[in-house]
PDB file of C-alpha atoms and ligand atoms in Angstrom:
ATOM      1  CA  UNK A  18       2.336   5.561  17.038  1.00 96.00           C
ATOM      2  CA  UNK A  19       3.866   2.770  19.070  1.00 98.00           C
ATOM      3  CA  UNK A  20       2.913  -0.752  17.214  1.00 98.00           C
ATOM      4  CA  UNK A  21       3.486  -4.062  18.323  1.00 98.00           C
ATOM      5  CA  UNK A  22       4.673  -7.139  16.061  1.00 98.00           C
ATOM      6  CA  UNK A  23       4.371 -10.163  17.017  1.00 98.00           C
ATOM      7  CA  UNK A  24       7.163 -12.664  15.707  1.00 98.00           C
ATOM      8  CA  UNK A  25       6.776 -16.046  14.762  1.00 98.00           C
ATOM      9  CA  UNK A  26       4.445 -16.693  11.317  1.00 98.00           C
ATOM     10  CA  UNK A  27       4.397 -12.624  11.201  1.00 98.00           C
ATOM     11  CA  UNK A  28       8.149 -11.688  11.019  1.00 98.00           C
ATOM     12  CA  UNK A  29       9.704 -15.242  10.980  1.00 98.00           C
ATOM     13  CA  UNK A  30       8.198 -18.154   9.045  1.00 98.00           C
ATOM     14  CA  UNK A  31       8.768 -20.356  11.550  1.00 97.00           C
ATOM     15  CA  UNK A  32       5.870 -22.339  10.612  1.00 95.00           C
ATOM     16  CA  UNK A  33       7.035 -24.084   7.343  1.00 95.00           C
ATOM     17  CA  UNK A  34      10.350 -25.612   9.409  1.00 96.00           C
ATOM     18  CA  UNK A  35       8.294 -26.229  12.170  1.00 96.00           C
ATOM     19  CA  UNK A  36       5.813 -28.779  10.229  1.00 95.00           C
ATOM     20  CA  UNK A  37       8.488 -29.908   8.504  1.00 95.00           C
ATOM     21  CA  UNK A  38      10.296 -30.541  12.198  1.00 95.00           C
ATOM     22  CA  UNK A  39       7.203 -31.940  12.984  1.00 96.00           C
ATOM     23  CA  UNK A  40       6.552 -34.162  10.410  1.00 96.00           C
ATOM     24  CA  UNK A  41       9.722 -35.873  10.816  1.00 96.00           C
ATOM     25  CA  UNK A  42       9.443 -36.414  14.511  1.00 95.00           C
ATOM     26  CA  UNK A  43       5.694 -37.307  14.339  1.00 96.00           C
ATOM     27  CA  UNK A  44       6.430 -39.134  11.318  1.00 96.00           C
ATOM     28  CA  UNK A  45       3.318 -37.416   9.585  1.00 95.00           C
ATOM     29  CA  UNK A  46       3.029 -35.325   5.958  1.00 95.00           C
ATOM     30  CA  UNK A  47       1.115 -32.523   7.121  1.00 95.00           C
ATOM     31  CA  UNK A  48       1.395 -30.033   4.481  1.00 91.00           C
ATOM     32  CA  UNK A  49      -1.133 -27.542   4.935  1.00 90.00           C
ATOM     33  CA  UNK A  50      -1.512 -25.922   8.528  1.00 90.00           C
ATOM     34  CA  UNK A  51      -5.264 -26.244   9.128  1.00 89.00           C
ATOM     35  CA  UNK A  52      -5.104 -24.445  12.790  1.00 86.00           C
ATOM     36  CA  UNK A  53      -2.984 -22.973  14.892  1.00 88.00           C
ATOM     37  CA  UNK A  54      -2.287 -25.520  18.093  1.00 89.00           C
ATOM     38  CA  UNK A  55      -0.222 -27.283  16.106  1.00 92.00           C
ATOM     39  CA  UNK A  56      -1.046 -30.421  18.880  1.00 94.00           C
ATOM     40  CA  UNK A  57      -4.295 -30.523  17.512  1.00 92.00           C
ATOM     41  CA  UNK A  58      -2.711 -30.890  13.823  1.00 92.00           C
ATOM     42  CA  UNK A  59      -0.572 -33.837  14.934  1.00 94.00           C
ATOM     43  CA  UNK A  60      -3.045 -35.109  17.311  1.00 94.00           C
ATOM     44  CA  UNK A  61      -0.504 -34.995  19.998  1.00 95.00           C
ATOM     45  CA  UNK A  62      -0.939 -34.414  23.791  1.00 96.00           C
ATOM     46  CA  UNK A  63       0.512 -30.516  24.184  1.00 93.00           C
ATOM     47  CA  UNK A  64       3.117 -31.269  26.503  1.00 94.00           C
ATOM     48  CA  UNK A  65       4.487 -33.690  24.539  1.00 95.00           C
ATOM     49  CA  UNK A  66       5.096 -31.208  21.641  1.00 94.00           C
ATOM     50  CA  UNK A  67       6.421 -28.769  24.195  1.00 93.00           C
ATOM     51  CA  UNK A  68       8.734 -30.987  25.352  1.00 95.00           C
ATOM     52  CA  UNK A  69      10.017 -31.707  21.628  1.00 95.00           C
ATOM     53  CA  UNK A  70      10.992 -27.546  20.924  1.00 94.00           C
ATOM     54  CA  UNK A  71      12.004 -27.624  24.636  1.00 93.00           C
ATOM     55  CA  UNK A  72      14.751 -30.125  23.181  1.00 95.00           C
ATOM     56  CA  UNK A  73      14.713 -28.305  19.932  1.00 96.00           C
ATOM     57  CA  UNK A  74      14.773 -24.342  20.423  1.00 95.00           C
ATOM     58  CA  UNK A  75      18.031 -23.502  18.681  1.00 94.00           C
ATOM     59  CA  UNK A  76      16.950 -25.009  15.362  1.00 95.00           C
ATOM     60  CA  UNK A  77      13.686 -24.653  15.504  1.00 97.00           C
ATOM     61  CA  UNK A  78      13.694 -20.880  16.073  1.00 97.00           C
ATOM     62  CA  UNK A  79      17.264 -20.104  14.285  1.00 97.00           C
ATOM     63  CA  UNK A  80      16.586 -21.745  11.253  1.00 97.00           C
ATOM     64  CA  UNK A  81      13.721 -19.764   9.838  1.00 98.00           C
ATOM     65  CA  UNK A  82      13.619 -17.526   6.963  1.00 98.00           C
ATOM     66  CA  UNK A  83      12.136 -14.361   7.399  1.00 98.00           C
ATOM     67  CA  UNK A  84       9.000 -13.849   6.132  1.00 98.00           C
ATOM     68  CA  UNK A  85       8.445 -12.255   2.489  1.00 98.00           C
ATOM     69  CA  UNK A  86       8.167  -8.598   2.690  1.00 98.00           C
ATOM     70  CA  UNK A  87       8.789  -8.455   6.534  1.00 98.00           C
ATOM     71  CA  UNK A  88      12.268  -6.910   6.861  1.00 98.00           C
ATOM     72  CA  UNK A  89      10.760  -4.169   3.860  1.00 98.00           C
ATOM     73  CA  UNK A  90       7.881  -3.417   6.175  1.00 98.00           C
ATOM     74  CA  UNK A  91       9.510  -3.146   8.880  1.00 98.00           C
ATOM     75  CA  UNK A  92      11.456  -0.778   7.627  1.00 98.00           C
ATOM     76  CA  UNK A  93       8.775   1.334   6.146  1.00 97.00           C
ATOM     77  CA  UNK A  94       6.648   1.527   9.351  1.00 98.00           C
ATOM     78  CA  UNK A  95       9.938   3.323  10.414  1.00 98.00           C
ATOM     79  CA  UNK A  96      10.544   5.311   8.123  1.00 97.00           C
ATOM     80  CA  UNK A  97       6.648   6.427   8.289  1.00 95.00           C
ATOM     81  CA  UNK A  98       7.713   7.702  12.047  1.00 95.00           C
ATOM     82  CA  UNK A  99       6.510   4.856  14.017  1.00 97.00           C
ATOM     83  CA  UNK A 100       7.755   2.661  16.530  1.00 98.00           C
ATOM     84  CA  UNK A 101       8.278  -0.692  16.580  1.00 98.00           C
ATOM     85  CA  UNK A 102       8.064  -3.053  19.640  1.00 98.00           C
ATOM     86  CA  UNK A 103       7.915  -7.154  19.390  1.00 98.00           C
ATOM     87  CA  UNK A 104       6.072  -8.674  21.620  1.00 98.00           C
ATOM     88  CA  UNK A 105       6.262 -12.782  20.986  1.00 98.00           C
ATOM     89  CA  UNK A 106       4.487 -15.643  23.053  1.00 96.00           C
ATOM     90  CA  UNK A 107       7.897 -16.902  23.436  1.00 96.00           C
ATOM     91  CA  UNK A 108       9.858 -17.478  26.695  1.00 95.00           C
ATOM     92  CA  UNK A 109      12.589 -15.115  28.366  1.00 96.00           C
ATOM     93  CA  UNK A 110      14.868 -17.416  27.655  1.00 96.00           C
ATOM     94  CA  UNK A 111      14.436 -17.574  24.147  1.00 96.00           C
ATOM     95  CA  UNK A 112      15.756 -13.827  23.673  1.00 97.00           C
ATOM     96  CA  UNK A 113      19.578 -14.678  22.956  1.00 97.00           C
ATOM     97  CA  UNK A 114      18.489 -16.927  20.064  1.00 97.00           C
ATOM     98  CA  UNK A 115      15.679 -14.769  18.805  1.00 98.00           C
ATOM     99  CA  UNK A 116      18.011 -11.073  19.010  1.00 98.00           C
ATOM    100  CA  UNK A 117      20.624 -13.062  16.967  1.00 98.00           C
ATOM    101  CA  UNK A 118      17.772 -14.099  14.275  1.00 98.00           C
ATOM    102  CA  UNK A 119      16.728 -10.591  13.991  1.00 98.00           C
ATOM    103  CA  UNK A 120      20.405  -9.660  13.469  1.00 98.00           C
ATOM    104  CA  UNK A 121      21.569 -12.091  11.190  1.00 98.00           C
ATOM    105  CA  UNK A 122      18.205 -10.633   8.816  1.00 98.00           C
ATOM    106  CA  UNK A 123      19.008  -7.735   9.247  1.00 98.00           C
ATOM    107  CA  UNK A 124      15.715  -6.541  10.895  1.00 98.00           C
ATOM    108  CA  UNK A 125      15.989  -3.468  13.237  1.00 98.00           C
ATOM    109  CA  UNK A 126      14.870  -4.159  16.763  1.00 98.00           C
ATOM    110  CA  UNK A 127      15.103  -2.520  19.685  1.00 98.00           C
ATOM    111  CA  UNK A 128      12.448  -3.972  22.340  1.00 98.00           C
ATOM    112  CA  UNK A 129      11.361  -7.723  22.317  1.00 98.00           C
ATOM    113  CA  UNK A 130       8.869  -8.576  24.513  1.00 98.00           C
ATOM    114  CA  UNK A 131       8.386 -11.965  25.659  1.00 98.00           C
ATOM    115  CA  UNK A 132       4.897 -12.912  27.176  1.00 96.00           C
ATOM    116  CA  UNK A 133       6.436 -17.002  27.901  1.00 93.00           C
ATOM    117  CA  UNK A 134       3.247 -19.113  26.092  1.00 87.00           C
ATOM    118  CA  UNK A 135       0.862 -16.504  28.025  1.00 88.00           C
ATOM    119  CA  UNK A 136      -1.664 -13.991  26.119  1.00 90.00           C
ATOM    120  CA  UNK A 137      -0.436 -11.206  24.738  1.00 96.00           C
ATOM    121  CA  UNK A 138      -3.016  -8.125  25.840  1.00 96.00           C
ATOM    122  CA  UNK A 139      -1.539  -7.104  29.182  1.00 96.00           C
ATOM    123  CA  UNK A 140       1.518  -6.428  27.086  1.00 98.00           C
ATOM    124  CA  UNK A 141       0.388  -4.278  25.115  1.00 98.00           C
ATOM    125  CA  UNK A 142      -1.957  -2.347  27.393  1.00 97.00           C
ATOM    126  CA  UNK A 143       1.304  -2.072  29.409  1.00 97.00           C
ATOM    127  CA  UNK A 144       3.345  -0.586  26.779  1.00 98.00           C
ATOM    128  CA  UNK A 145       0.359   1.334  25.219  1.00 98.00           C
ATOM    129  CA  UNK A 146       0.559   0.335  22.155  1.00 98.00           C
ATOM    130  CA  UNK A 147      -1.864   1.755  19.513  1.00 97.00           C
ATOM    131  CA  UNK A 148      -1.756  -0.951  17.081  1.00 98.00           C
ATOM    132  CA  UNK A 149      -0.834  -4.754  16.520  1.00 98.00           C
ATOM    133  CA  UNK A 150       0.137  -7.205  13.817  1.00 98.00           C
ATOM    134  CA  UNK A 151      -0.354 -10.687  14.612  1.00 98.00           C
ATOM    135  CA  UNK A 152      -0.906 -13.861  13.033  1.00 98.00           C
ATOM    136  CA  UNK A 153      -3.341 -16.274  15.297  1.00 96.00           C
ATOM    137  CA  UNK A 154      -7.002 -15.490  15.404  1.00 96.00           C
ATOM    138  CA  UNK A 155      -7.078 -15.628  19.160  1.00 95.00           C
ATOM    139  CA  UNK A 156      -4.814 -13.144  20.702  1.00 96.00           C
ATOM    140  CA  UNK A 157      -5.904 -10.610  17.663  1.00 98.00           C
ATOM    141  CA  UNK A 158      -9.105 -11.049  19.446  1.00 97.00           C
ATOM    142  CA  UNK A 159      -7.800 -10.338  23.106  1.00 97.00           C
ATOM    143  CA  UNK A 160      -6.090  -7.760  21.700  1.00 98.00           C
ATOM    144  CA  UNK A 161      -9.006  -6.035  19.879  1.00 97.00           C
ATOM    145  CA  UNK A 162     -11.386  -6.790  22.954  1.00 97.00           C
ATOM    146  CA  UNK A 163      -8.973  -4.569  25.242  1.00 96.00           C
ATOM    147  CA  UNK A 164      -9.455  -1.593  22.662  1.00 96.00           C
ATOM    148  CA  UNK A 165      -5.972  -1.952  20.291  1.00 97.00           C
ATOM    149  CA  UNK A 166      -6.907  -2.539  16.819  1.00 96.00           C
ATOM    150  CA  UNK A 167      -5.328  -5.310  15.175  1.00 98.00           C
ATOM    151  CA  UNK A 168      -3.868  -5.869  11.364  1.00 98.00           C
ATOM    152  CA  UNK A 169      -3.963 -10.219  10.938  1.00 98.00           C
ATOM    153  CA  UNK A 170      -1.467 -11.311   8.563  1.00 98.00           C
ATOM    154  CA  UNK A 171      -3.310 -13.858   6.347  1.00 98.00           C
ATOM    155  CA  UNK A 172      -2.435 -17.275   6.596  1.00 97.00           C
ATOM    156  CA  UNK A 173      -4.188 -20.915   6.447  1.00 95.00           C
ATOM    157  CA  UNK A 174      -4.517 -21.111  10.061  1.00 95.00           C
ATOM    158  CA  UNK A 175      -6.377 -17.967  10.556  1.00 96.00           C
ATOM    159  CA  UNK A 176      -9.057 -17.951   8.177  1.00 96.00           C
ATOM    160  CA  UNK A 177     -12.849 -16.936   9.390  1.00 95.00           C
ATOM    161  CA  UNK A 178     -14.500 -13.688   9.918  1.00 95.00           C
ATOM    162  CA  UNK A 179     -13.459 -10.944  11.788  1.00 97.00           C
ATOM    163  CA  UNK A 180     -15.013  -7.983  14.571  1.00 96.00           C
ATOM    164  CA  UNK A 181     -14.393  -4.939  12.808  1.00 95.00           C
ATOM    165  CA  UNK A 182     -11.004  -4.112  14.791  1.00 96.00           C
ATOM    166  CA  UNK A 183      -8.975  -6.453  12.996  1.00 97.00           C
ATOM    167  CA  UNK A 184      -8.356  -6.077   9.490  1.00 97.00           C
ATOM    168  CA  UNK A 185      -7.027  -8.942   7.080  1.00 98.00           C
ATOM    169  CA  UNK A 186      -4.126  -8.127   5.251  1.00 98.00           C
ATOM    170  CA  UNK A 187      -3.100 -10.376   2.823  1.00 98.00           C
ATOM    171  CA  UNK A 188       0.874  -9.669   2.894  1.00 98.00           C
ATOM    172  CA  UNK A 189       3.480  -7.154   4.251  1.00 98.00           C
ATOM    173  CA  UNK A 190       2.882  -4.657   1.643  1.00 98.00           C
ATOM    174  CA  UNK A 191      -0.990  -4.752   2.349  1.00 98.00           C
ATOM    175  CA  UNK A 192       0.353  -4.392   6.429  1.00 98.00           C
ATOM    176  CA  UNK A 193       2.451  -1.259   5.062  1.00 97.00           C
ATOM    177  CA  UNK A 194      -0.200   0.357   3.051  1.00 97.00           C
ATOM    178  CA  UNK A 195      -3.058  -0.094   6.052  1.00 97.00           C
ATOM    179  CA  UNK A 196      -0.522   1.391   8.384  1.00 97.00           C
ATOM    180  CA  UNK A 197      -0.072   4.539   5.695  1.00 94.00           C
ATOM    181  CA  UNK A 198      -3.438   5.218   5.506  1.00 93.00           C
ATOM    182  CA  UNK A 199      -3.725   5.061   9.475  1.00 90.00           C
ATOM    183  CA  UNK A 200      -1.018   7.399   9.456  1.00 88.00           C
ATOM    184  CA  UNK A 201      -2.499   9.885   6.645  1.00 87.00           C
ATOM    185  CA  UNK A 202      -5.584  10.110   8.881  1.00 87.00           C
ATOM    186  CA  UNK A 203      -3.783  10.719  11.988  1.00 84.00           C
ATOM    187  CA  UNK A 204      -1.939  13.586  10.211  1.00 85.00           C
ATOM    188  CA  UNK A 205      -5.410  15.016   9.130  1.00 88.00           C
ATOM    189  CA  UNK A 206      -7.351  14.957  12.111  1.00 88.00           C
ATOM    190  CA  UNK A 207      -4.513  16.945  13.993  1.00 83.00           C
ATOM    191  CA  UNK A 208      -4.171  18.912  11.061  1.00 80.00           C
TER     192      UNK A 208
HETATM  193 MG1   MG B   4       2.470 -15.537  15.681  1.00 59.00          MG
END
């Protein structure tokens, strides 16, 4: 099966630097990331904030740690016979900067996609992909409203209910052992 991953707050934890970034410039102690448009958070206009990781893209995407478990599950979904293609909301010319990330961890990559601040689900129609792991509420939505279930990494920002195409998973391991059991029923039904 051909799965997408999305990047930032799913394979990077680009969130924690980012409010930290944020807080700085905004002079603000935001500590908990309540939703997602982060302009909201900071009650900022959101070309403003673009224009601050315009002037900020090296750091603010290079710094990052990965997040807990990702490299691991990344690995596993490999190693369970998948494939793995990124597909991030960020822009083309991001892809030197984020291709050195994912070497520096270590994470194999072969594909990035970049959609450039757009939505995500013409992507991944395109490149048929069967299944997606994403962070933000929304585009798991668009995603599972164009047929391709979704697995939502949990975080603060995403909390609510869910249709029944996406499923919570509460870390990487939870990610892995959802995609095993998609796997183990794939195997059966062609069995
Ligand atoms: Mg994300």
């Amino acid at each position: 099966m051909r799965i997408g991953v999305d990047i930032d707050g799913v394979i990077s934890d680009s969130y924690p630097v980012w409010v930290s970034e944020l807080n700085g410039y905004y002079r603000k102690n935001i500590t908990v990331l309540e939703k997602y448009e982060m302009h909201l958070a900071y009650d900022v206009p959101p070309e403003d904030m673009n224009t601050f990781f315009e002037n900020n893209m090296e750091q603010l995407l290079g710094t990052p740690q990965p997040v807990v478990g990702a490299k691991e599950g990344i690995e596993g979904i490999l190693r369970l016979g998948h494939e793995v293609v990124y597909l991030t909301a960020r822009r083309p010319e991001d892809e030197a900067v984020t291709r050195r990330w994912l070497r520096r961890h270590r994470i194999p990559h072969e594909t990035v996609l970049f959609s450039n601040l757009g939505g995500k689900e013409k992507l991944v129609r395109q490149w048929s992909m069967e299944l997606f792991i994403e962070d933000y509420q929304l585009n798991a939505r668009k995603i599972a409203a164009s047929g391709v279930p979704v697995l939502l990494l949990d975080t603060t920002y995403n909390q609510g209910a869910l249709p029944r195409e996406i499923v919570r998973c509460k870390d990487w391991p939870a990610i892995l052992q959802a995609i095993g059991e998609i796997t183990c029923k794939q195997e059966k039904a062609t069995r």
